[in-house]
mmCIF file of C-alpha atoms in Angstrom:
data_model
loop_
_atom_site.group_PDB
_atom_site.id
_atom_site.type_symbol
_atom_site.label_atom_id
_atom_site.label_comp_id
_atom_site.label_asym_id
_atom_site.label_seq_id
_atom_site.Cartn_x
_atom_site.Cartn_y
_atom_site.Cartn_z
ATOM 1 C CA MET W 266 -10.506 29.042 -16.409
ATOM 2 C CA THR W 267 -13.777 29.528 -17.668
ATOM 3 C CA THR W 268 -16.313 31.519 -16.322
ATOM 4 C CA VAL W 269 -19.876 31.451 -16.013
ATOM 5 C CA ASN W 270 -19.847 34.568 -18.399
ATOM 6 C CA ASP W 271 -18.221 32.623 -21.109
ATOM 7 C CA ILE W 272 -20.269 29.109 -20.523
ATOM 8 C CA SER W 273 -23.221 31.959 -21.282
ATOM 9 C CA LYS W 274 -21.866 33.334 -24.154
ATOM 10 C CA ASP W 275 -20.630 30.404 -25.730
ATOM 11 C CA THR W 276 -24.521 29.135 -25.369
ATOM 12 C CA LEU W 277 -25.878 32.323 -26.975
ATOM 13 C CA HIS W 278 -23.777 32.043 -29.693
ATOM 14 C CA GLN W 279 -24.721 28.401 -30.240
ATOM 15 C CA GLY W 280 -28.251 28.926 -30.058
ATOM 16 C CA ALA W 281 -28.535 32.196 -32.660
ATOM 17 C CA ASP W 282 -26.624 29.889 -35.205
ATOM 18 C CA SER W 283 -28.994 27.497 -34.926
ATOM 19 C CA ARG W 284 -31.436 29.670 -35.006
ATOM 20 C CA ASN W 285 -29.805 31.607 -37.975
ATOM 21 C CA THR W 286 -29.627 28.003 -39.842
ATOM 22 C CA ALA W 287 -33.404 27.252 -39.593
ATOM 23 C CA SER W 288 -33.984 30.574 -40.573
ATOM 24 C CA PHE W 289 -32.039 30.000 -43.407
ATOM 25 C CA VAL W 290 -33.528 26.373 -44.073
ATOM 26 C CA ARG W 291 -36.988 27.748 -43.750
ATOM 27 C CA GLU W 292 -36.185 30.217 -45.950
ATOM 28 C CA THR W 293 -34.894 28.103 -48.965
ATOM 29 C CA VAL W 294 -37.736 25.506 -49.044
ATOM 30 C CA ARG W 295 -39.995 29.063 -48.712
ATOM 31 C CA ARG W 296 -38.352 29.986 -52.029
ATOM 32 C CA GLY W 297 -37.955 26.827 -53.933
ATOM 33 C CA ALA W 298 -40.810 24.654 -53.090
ATOM 34 C CA VAL W 299 -41.780 25.188 -56.828
ATOM 35 C CA PHE W 300 -38.479 23.805 -57.944
ATOM 36 C CA ILE W 301 -37.949 21.590 -55.459
ATOM 37 C CA LEU W 302 -41.373 19.979 -56.435
ATOM 38 C CA LEU W 303 -40.206 19.807 -59.925
ATOM 39 C CA ALA W 304 -36.976 18.639 -59.740
ATOM 40 C CA GLY W 305 -38.656 15.715 -57.222
ATOM 41 C CA LEU W 306 -41.442 15.109 -59.978
ATOM 42 C CA ILE W 307 -38.282 15.012 -62.857
ATOM 43 C CA ILE W 308 -36.544 12.270 -60.911
ATOM 44 C CA ILE W 309 -39.749 10.043 -60.111
ATOM 45 C CA PHE W 310 -40.953 10.392 -63.527
ATOM 46 C CA SER W 311 -37.503 9.463 -65.101
ATOM 47 C CA LEU W 312 -37.362 6.463 -62.871
ATOM 48 C CA ALA W 313 -40.590 5.268 -63.221
ATOM 49 C CA GLN W 314 -40.622 5.509 -67.235
ATOM 50 C CA PRO W 315 -36.696 6.069 -68.579
ATOM 51 C CA ALA W 316 -38.551 7.662 -72.306
ATOM 52 C CA PHE W 317 -40.026 10.433 -70.156
ATOM 53 C CA ILE W 318 -36.509 12.527 -70.322
ATOM 54 C CA ASN W 319 -36.145 11.677 -73.815
ATOM 55 C CA ILE W 320 -35.292 15.406 -75.495
ATOM 56 C CA ASN W 321 -38.072 14.502 -78.195
ATOM 57 C CA ASN W 322 -40.598 13.911 -74.733
ATOM 58 C CA LEU W 323 -39.089 17.332 -73.497
ATOM 59 C CA MET W 324 -40.089 19.029 -76.284
ATOM 60 C CA SER W 325 -43.409 18.142 -76.476
ATOM 61 C CA ILE W 326 -43.942 18.804 -73.069
ATOM 62 C CA LEU W 327 -42.841 22.646 -73.572
ATOM 63 C CA GLN W 328 -44.962 22.532 -76.893
ATOM 64 C CA ALA W 329 -48.109 21.426 -75.174
ATOM 65 C CA VAL W 330 -47.337 24.029 -72.189
ATOM 66 C CA ALA W 331 -46.663 26.565 -74.711
ATOM 67 C CA VAL W 332 -50.289 28.499 -75.162
ATOM 68 C CA VAL W 333 -51.315 27.592 -71.543
ATOM 69 C CA ALA W 334 -48.779 29.955 -70.614
ATOM 70 C CA ILE W 335 -49.057 33.057 -72.977
ATOM 71 C CA ILE W 336 -52.836 32.819 -71.625
ATOM 72 C CA GLY W 337 -51.266 32.575 -68.224
ATOM 73 C CA ALA W 338 -49.424 35.286 -68.619
ATOM 74 C CA GLY W 339 -51.833 37.663 -69.445
ATOM 75 C CA VAL W 340 -54.315 36.526 -66.750
ATOM 76 C CA THR W 341 -51.759 37.356 -64.502
ATOM 77 C CA VAL W 342 -51.119 40.971 -65.415
ATOM 78 C CA THR W 343 -54.980 40.779 -64.837
ATOM 79 C CA LEU W 344 -54.083 39.738 -61.199
ATOM 80 C CA ALA W 345 -51.446 42.054 -60.797
ATOM 81 C CA ILE W 346 -54.088 44.829 -60.621
ATOM 82 C CA GLY W 347 -56.055 42.923 -58.571
ATOM 83 C CA GLY W 348 -58.757 41.707 -60.963
ATOM 84 C CA PHE W 349 -59.128 38.656 -62.619
ATOM 85 C CA ASP W 350 -60.041 37.656 -66.201
ATOM 86 C CA LEU W 351 -61.928 34.967 -66.592
ATOM 87 C CA SER W 352 -62.988 35.161 -70.382
ATOM 88 C CA ALA W 353 -59.507 34.351 -71.331
ATOM 89 C CA GLY W 354 -60.066 30.281 -72.245
ATOM 90 C CA ALA W 355 -62.905 31.694 -73.855
ATOM 91 C CA VAL W 356 -61.635 34.335 -75.649
ATOM 92 C CA ALA W 357 -58.785 31.430 -76.417
ATOM 93 C CA ALA W 358 -61.278 29.261 -77.666
ATOM 94 C CA SER W 359 -63.436 31.822 -79.922
ATOM 95 C CA SER W 360 -59.711 33.296 -81.738
ATOM 96 C CA VAL W 361 -59.169 29.077 -82.817
ATOM 97 C CA MET W 362 -62.560 29.158 -84.621
ATOM 98 C CA ALA W 363 -62.615 32.918 -85.991
ATOM 99 C CA SER W 364 -58.943 31.873 -87.549
ATOM 100 C CA SER W 365 -60.549 28.579 -89.316
ATOM 101 C CA TYR W 366 -63.414 30.410 -89.976
ATOM 102 C CA ALA W 367 -61.680 33.193 -91.638
ATOM 103 C CA MET W 368 -59.508 31.237 -94.161
ATOM 104 C CA ILE W 369 -62.216 28.501 -94.561
ATOM 105 C CA VAL W 370 -65.373 30.127 -94.787
ATOM 106 C CA LEU W 371 -63.916 33.922 -95.900
ATOM 107 C CA GLY W 372 -60.893 32.670 -97.765
ATOM 108 C CA LEU W 373 -57.997 35.047 -95.715
ATOM 109 C CA ASN W 374 -54.683 34.217 -95.679
ATOM 110 C CA ALA W 375 -52.558 34.315 -92.496
ATOM 111 C CA TYR W 376 -51.469 37.849 -92.742
ATOM 112 C CA GLN W 377 -55.142 39.106 -92.847
ATOM 113 C CA THR W 378 -56.145 36.482 -90.696
ATOM 114 C CA VAL W 379 -53.228 36.891 -87.630
ATOM 115 C CA PRO W 380 -53.777 40.699 -87.304
ATOM 116 C CA LEU W 381 -58.091 40.194 -87.121
ATOM 117 C CA VAL W 382 -57.777 37.792 -84.402
ATOM 118 C CA LEU W 383 -55.473 39.841 -82.197
ATOM 119 C CA ALA W 384 -57.847 42.751 -83.303
ATOM 120 C CA PHE W 385 -60.620 40.519 -81.643
ATOM 121 C CA GLY W 386 -59.007 39.621 -78.377
ATOM 122 C CA ALA W 387 -58.266 42.701 -77.858
ATOM 123 C CA LEU W 388 -61.534 44.460 -78.359
ATOM 124 C CA VAL W 389 -62.999 41.204 -76.190
ATOM 125 C CA GLY W 390 -60.385 43.132 -73.605
ATOM 126 C CA LEU W 391 -61.808 46.290 -74.524
ATOM 127 C CA ALA W 392 -65.463 45.243 -73.664
ATOM 128 C CA ASN W 393 -64.070 43.596 -70.384
ATOM 129 C CA ALA W 394 -62.384 47.084 -69.002
ATOM 130 C CA PHE W 395 -65.768 49.151 -70.439
ATOM 131 C CA LEU W 396 -67.568 46.894 -68.175
ATOM 132 C CA ILE W 397 -65.515 46.913 -65.423
ATOM 133 C CA VAL W 398 -63.895 50.433 -65.021
ATOM 134 C CA LYS W 399 -66.498 52.620 -66.708
ATOM 135 C CA LEU W 400 -69.787 50.436 -65.456
ATOM 136 C CA LYS W 401 -68.380 49.679 -61.810
ATOM 137 C CA VAL W 402 -69.059 45.361 -62.800
ATOM 138 C CA PRO W 403 -66.810 43.608 -60.451
ATOM 139 C CA ASP W 404 -64.331 41.774 -61.993
ATOM 140 C CA LEU W 405 -65.366 38.471 -61.562
ATOM 141 C CA LEU W 406 -68.778 38.592 -63.232
ATOM 142 C CA ALA W 407 -67.797 41.020 -65.731
ATOM 143 C CA THR W 408 -64.758 38.082 -67.192
ATOM 144 C CA LEU W 409 -67.596 35.518 -66.021
ATOM 145 C CA SER W 410 -70.214 37.147 -68.487
ATOM 146 C CA MET W 411 -67.934 37.364 -71.236
ATOM 147 C CA MET W 412 -67.395 34.005 -71.254
ATOM 148 C CA PHE W 413 -70.472 32.630 -71.672
ATOM 149 C CA LEU W 414 -71.462 35.237 -74.313
ATOM 150 C CA LEU W 415 -68.261 33.942 -76.054
ATOM 151 C CA SER W 416 -68.884 30.164 -75.626
ATOM 152 C CA GLY W 417 -72.265 30.447 -77.168
ATOM 153 C CA LEU W 418 -71.535 33.040 -80.183
ATOM 154 C CA GLN W 419 -68.507 30.988 -81.255
ATOM 155 C CA LEU W 420 -70.762 28.190 -81.845
ATOM 156 C CA ILE W 421 -73.351 30.729 -84.030
ATOM 157 C CA PRO W 422 -71.819 30.810 -87.119
ATOM 158 C CA THR W 423 -71.219 26.949 -87.612
ATOM 159 C CA ALA W 424 -74.457 25.860 -86.088
ATOM 160 C CA GLY W 425 -72.008 24.047 -83.904
ATOM 161 C CA ARG W 426 -70.030 21.993 -86.225
ATOM 162 C CA SER W 427 -66.265 21.947 -85.763
ATOM 163 C CA ILE W 428 -64.662 24.167 -88.758
ATOM 164 C CA SER W 429 -62.663 22.036 -91.681
ATOM 165 C CA VAL W 430 -61.733 22.086 -94.800
ATOM 166 C CA GLY W 431 -65.358 20.926 -97.032
ATOM 167 C CA LEU W 432 -67.350 22.365 -93.824
ATOM 168 C CA ILE W 433 -71.316 22.266 -94.811
ATOM 169 C CA LEU W 434 -72.365 25.749 -93.339
ATOM 170 C CA PRO W 435 -75.983 26.286 -92.789
ATOM 171 C CA ASN W 436 -77.406 28.156 -95.561
ATOM 172 C CA GLY W 437 -76.780 24.360 -97.312
ATOM 173 C CA SER W 438 -73.832 25.943 -98.733
ATOM 174 C CA THR W 439 -70.113 24.173 -98.706
ATOM 175 C CA ALA W 440 -67.006 26.356 -97.711
ATOM 176 C CA THR W 441 -64.531 26.370 -100.230
ATOM 177 C CA GLY W 442 -61.155 27.885 -98.929
ATOM 178 C CA ARG W 443 -58.320 26.035 -97.189
ATOM 179 C CA TYR W 444 -55.904 27.067 -94.065
ATOM 180 C CA ASP W 445 -52.737 28.953 -95.420
ATOM 181 C CA PRO W 446 -49.674 26.822 -95.016
ATOM 182 C CA LEU W 447 -48.349 29.831 -93.811
ATOM 183 C CA PHE W 448 -50.446 29.927 -90.833
ATOM 184 C CA LEU W 449 -49.956 26.366 -89.922
ATOM 185 C CA THR W 450 -46.001 26.898 -89.699
ATOM 186 C CA ILE W 451 -47.231 28.949 -86.646
ATOM 187 C CA GLY W 452 -48.198 25.941 -84.615
ATOM 188 C CA ARG W 453 -46.390 23.114 -86.629
ATOM 189 C CA SER W 454 -42.471 24.334 -87.761
ATOM 190 C CA SER W 455 -39.237 24.135 -85.409
ATOM 191 C CA LEU W 456 -35.790 25.847 -84.746
ATOM 192 C CA PHE W 457 -33.010 23.230 -85.947
ATOM 193 C CA GLY W 458 -35.300 20.344 -85.831
ATOM 194 C CA PHE W 459 -36.348 20.346 -82.446
ATOM 195 C CA ILE W 460 -37.484 23.090 -80.874
ATOM 196 C CA PRO W 461 -41.464 24.119 -81.679
ATOM 197 C CA PHE W 462 -42.408 27.627 -82.653
ATOM 198 C CA PRO W 463 -44.767 27.706 -80.251
ATOM 199 C CA VAL W 464 -41.945 27.000 -77.396
ATOM 200 C CA ILE W 465 -40.113 30.213 -79.220
ATOM 201 C CA LEU W 466 -42.754 32.876 -79.282
ATOM 202 C CA LEU W 467 -43.825 31.812 -75.668
ATOM 203 C CA MET W 468 -39.962 32.906 -74.945
ATOM 204 C CA ILE W 469 -40.263 35.750 -76.769
ATOM 205 C CA VAL W 470 -43.776 37.203 -74.977
ATOM 206 C CA GLY W 471 -42.461 35.658 -71.569
ATOM 207 C CA VAL W 472 -38.867 38.133 -72.431
ATOM 208 C CA ILE W 473 -41.262 41.025 -73.140
ATOM 209 C CA LEU W 474 -44.079 40.815 -70.398
ATOM 210 C CA PHE W 475 -40.811 40.273 -67.823
ATOM 211 C CA VAL W 476 -38.911 43.361 -68.889
ATOM 212 C CA LEU W 477 -42.412 45.046 -68.528
ATOM 213 C CA THR W 478 -43.749 43.978 -65.540
ATOM 214 C CA GLU W 479 -40.196 43.861 -63.587
ATOM 215 C CA ARG W 480 -38.447 46.612 -64.899
ATOM 216 C CA THR W 481 -40.915 49.673 -66.223
ATOM 217 C CA ARG W 482 -42.524 52.451 -64.298
ATOM 218 C CA LEU W 483 -45.474 50.811 -66.200
ATOM 219 C CA GLY W 484 -44.976 47.584 -64.371
ATOM 220 C CA ARG W 485 -44.553 49.431 -60.778
ATOM 221 C CA LEU W 486 -47.486 50.822 -61.507
ATOM 222 C CA LEU W 487 -49.599 47.700 -62.483
ATOM 223 C CA PHE W 488 -48.894 46.350 -58.902
ATOM 224 C CA ALA W 489 -49.660 49.521 -57.315
ATOM 225 C CA VAL W 490 -52.979 49.660 -58.697
ATOM 226 C CA GLY W 491 -53.672 45.988 -57.759
ATOM 227 C CA GLY W 492 -51.753 46.893 -53.879
ATOM 228 C CA ASN W 493 -53.896 49.936 -53.608
ATOM 229 C CA GLU W 494 -55.942 51.447 -56.069
ATOM 230 C CA VAL W 495 -56.560 54.891 -54.529
ATOM 231 C CA ALA W 496 -53.460 55.667 -53.496
ATOM 232 C CA THR W 497 -52.014 55.222 -56.779
ATOM 233 C CA ARG W 498 -54.445 57.076 -58.276
ATOM 234 C CA LEU W 499 -54.067 60.127 -55.720
ATOM 235 C CA ALA W 500 -50.320 59.767 -56.197
ATOM 236 C CA GLY W 501 -51.262 60.841 -60.115
ATOM 237 C CA ALA W 502 -51.100 57.483 -62.110
ATOM 238 C CA ASN W 503 -54.587 57.408 -64.174
ATOM 239 C CA THR W 504 -55.786 54.066 -63.095
ATOM 240 C CA ALA W 505 -58.412 53.384 -65.495
ATOM 241 C CA LYS W 506 -55.467 53.234 -68.278
ATOM 242 C CA ILE W 507 -53.523 50.888 -66.807
ATOM 243 C CA LYS W 508 -56.402 48.678 -65.865
ATOM 244 C CA THR W 509 -57.585 48.889 -69.254
ATOM 245 C CA PHE W 510 -54.152 48.010 -69.991
ATOM 246 C CA ALA W 511 -54.362 44.542 -68.150
ATOM 247 C CA TYR W 512 -57.263 43.702 -70.027
ATOM 248 C CA VAL W 513 -56.577 44.324 -73.112
ATOM 249 C CA LEU W 514 -53.013 42.469 -73.264
ATOM 250 C CA SER W 515 -54.783 39.698 -71.265
ATOM 251 C CA GLY W 516 -57.495 39.454 -74.380
ATOM 252 C CA THR W 517 -54.769 39.690 -76.883
ATOM 253 C CA LEU W 518 -52.872 36.907 -75.354
ATOM 254 C CA ALA W 519 -55.534 34.618 -75.406
ATOM 255 C CA ALA W 520 -56.292 35.274 -78.692
ATOM 256 C CA PHE W 521 -52.375 34.742 -79.955
ATOM 257 C CA GLY W 522 -52.871 30.731 -77.941
ATOM 258 C CA GLY W 523 -56.109 30.734 -79.784
ATOM 259 C CA ILE W 524 -54.338 31.020 -83.107
ATOM 260 C CA ILE W 525 -51.353 28.857 -82.429
ATOM 261 C CA VAL W 526 -53.669 25.982 -81.160
ATOM 262 C CA ALA W 527 -55.505 26.367 -84.606
ATOM 263 C CA ALA W 528 -52.485 26.571 -86.372
ATOM 264 C CA ARG W 529 -51.246 23.191 -84.905
ATOM 265 C CA VAL W 530 -54.625 21.121 -84.971
ATOM 266 C CA GLY W 531 -55.314 22.342 -88.309
ATOM 267 C CA ARG W 532 -59.202 22.966 -87.759
ATOM 268 C CA GLY W 533 -61.884 24.672 -85.556
ATOM 269 C CA ASP W 534 -62.559 22.222 -82.762
ATOM 270 C CA VAL W 535 -65.791 23.038 -80.968
ATOM 271 C CA SER W 536 -63.868 22.049 -78.145
ATOM 272 C CA SER W 537 -60.300 23.043 -78.241
ATOM 273 C CA GLY W 538 -60.416 25.475 -75.636
ATOM 274 C CA ALA W 539 -62.034 23.653 -72.719
ATOM 275 C CA SER W 540 -59.458 23.690 -70.698
ATOM 276 C CA LEU W 541 -57.056 26.211 -71.606
ATOM 277 C CA LEU W 542 -58.463 28.354 -68.803
ATOM 278 C CA MET W 543 -58.246 26.445 -66.393
ATOM 279 C CA ASP W 544 -54.687 25.210 -66.627
ATOM 280 C CA SER W 545 -54.064 28.610 -67.180
ATOM 281 C CA VAL W 546 -55.220 29.823 -64.173
ATOM 282 C CA ALA W 547 -53.920 26.962 -62.342
ATOM 283 C CA ALA W 548 -50.227 28.060 -63.514
ATOM 284 C CA SER W 549 -50.862 31.752 -62.438
ATOM 285 C CA LEU W 550 -51.899 30.374 -59.084
ATOM 286 C CA ILE W 551 -48.524 28.443 -58.971
ATOM 287 C CA GLY W 552 -46.532 31.548 -60.393
ATOM 288 C CA PHE W 553 -47.234 32.812 -56.779
ATOM 289 C CA ALA W 554 -45.202 30.016 -54.703
ATOM 290 C CA VAL W 555 -41.808 30.625 -57.481
ATOM 291 C CA LEU W 556 -39.200 32.180 -55.379
ATOM 292 C CA GLY W 557 -41.797 32.896 -52.397
ATOM 293 C CA LEU W 558 -42.765 35.663 -54.064
ATOM 294 C CA ARG W 559 -46.390 35.613 -53.143
ATOM 295 C CA ARG W 560 -47.367 37.756 -55.781
ATOM 296 C CA PRO W 561 -48.567 37.549 -59.773
ATOM 297 C CA ASN W 562 -45.009 37.000 -61.472
ATOM 298 C CA VAL W 563 -44.736 35.936 -65.391
ATOM 299 C CA LEU W 564 -41.653 34.097 -64.755
ATOM 300 C CA GLY W 565 -43.552 32.220 -62.108
ATOM 301 C CA THR W 566 -46.285 31.338 -64.933
ATOM 302 C CA ILE W 567 -44.506 30.175 -66.939
ATOM 303 C CA THR W 568 -42.625 27.684 -64.504
ATOM 304 C CA GLY W 569 -46.284 26.867 -63.239
ATOM 305 C CA ALA W 570 -47.191 26.438 -66.779
ATOM 306 C CA VAL W 571 -44.278 23.601 -67.191
ATOM 307 C CA PHE W 572 -44.688 22.321 -63.478
ATOM 308 C CA VAL W 573 -48.210 21.418 -64.948
ATOM 309 C CA GLY W 574 -47.389 20.285 -68.435
ATOM 310 C CA ILE W 575 -44.412 18.085 -66.703
ATOM 311 C CA LEU W 576 -46.902 16.470 -64.273
ATOM 312 C CA LEU W 577 -49.768 15.605 -67.049
ATOM 313 C CA ASN W 578 -47.154 14.140 -69.356
ATOM 314 C CA GLY W 579 -45.954 11.899 -66.618
ATOM 315 C CA LEU W 580 -49.038 10.471 -65.646
ATOM 316 C CA THR W 581 -50.315 9.787 -69.141
ATOM 317 C CA MET W 582 -46.735 7.984 -69.605
ATOM 318 C CA LEU W 583 -47.225 5.977 -66.476
ATOM 319 C CA ASN W 584 -50.762 5.357 -68.171
ATOM 320 C CA ALA W 585 -52.297 6.609 -64.632
ATOM 321 C CA PRO W 586 -56.441 7.091 -65.404
ATOM 322 C CA TYR W 587 -57.523 10.486 -67.261
ATOM 323 C CA TYR W 588 -60.166 10.917 -64.235
ATOM 324 C CA THR W 589 -57.483 11.093 -61.585
ATOM 325 C CA GLN W 590 -55.278 13.949 -63.354
ATOM 326 C CA ASP W 591 -57.322 16.860 -62.218
ATOM 327 C CA PHE W 592 -57.146 15.599 -59.075
ATOM 328 C CA VAL W 593 -53.474 15.281 -58.880
ATOM 329 C CA LYS W 594 -53.287 18.018 -60.434
ATOM 330 C CA GLY W 595 -55.287 20.068 -57.562
ATOM 331 C CA PHE W 596 -53.220 18.435 -55.112
ATOM 332 C CA VAL W 597 -49.753 19.910 -55.844
ATOM 333 C CA LEU W 598 -50.996 22.960 -56.514
ATOM 334 C CA VAL W 599 -52.084 22.961 -52.932
ATOM 335 C CA GLY W 600 -48.876 21.771 -51.978
ATOM 336 C CA ALA W 601 -46.971 24.135 -53.353
ATOM 337 C CA LEU W 602 -48.599 26.686 -52.449
ATOM 338 C CA ALA W 603 -49.289 25.784 -48.527
ATOM 339 C CA LEU W 604 -45.134 25.453 -48.672
ATOM 340 C CA THR W 605 -45.136 28.938 -49.633
ATOM 341 C CA TYR W 606 -47.693 30.522 -47.670
ATOM 342 C CA GLY W 607 -47.189 28.425 -44.638
ATOM 343 C CA VAL W 608 -42.927 28.363 -44.206
ATOM 344 C CA SER W 609 -43.903 32.075 -44.215
ATOM 345 C CA ARG W 610 -45.885 32.047 -41.567
ATOM 346 C CA ALA W 611 -43.576 30.289 -39.298
ATOM 347 C CA ARG W 612 -40.842 32.684 -40.593
ATOM 348 C CA THR W 613 -43.231 35.165 -39.065
#
């Protein structure tokens, strides 16, 4: 015979099961928000334009986002320490010009140019760190100032001209150098005939940074500085060196991205870095939503870069007006972050 107590227990169990199911659904949506949106985009674009899912187009997307992801990974490291490197796009653009100038004007080869440009990026990162760590300039102001400085500096050696073979220098002479064919292979070669070399470089950078930030003591210290710098310093960590490392790494990766761009286009275009900062920042912020981590992470940044690349490629293939692309990109970014943080808030 069923008693009132039995009915009450059944009701409680059903209520608990319902709450557990709802909690599981919310957690799944929170952790997989970006992947759900990404899968939705792929399905929509594939149905609207079957050529979108072609392997060559997919490799083209990955090649296009490789530079953004590499630069974004550097920005992610600065976000981990509670900072923000706004000069990354300018460093990349200046590195494009520096690479071209080194070979076209100075006549250097690939073995000389690549280390020189990487050292330039590291030096800019060191200058940022000096302003932020030693002079106590707020990170946004320091890196914004560096961005303006580099944006103007890169135009001075050529009087605002793009750099290509046969460049007319400000003194009226003609540059006699050429791009080293070995240098061009960095941006134009491929593995097995269809995997672009920049994608391979992205994979290498991604794995190294993932291990560094997620599996090492240094990575834990990076996040500790971002969480509570004072407590981390009192615990014995050298926070000044950690922050310096983050900005030097960001500058080096931005310069590396600039090298890839220069090797791909084969000229030093004064407008080559116009969108690199915003796209890399967007990738880094979308990365907060990946797996619901709600913190900077390299895997999330790479996923965010691919997300932005698929979105822009799909819109282009659908002949969407260029002036709508930034709006759509921003709308999707807001949606991804709203799903992550909104669902998480509802959960609590």
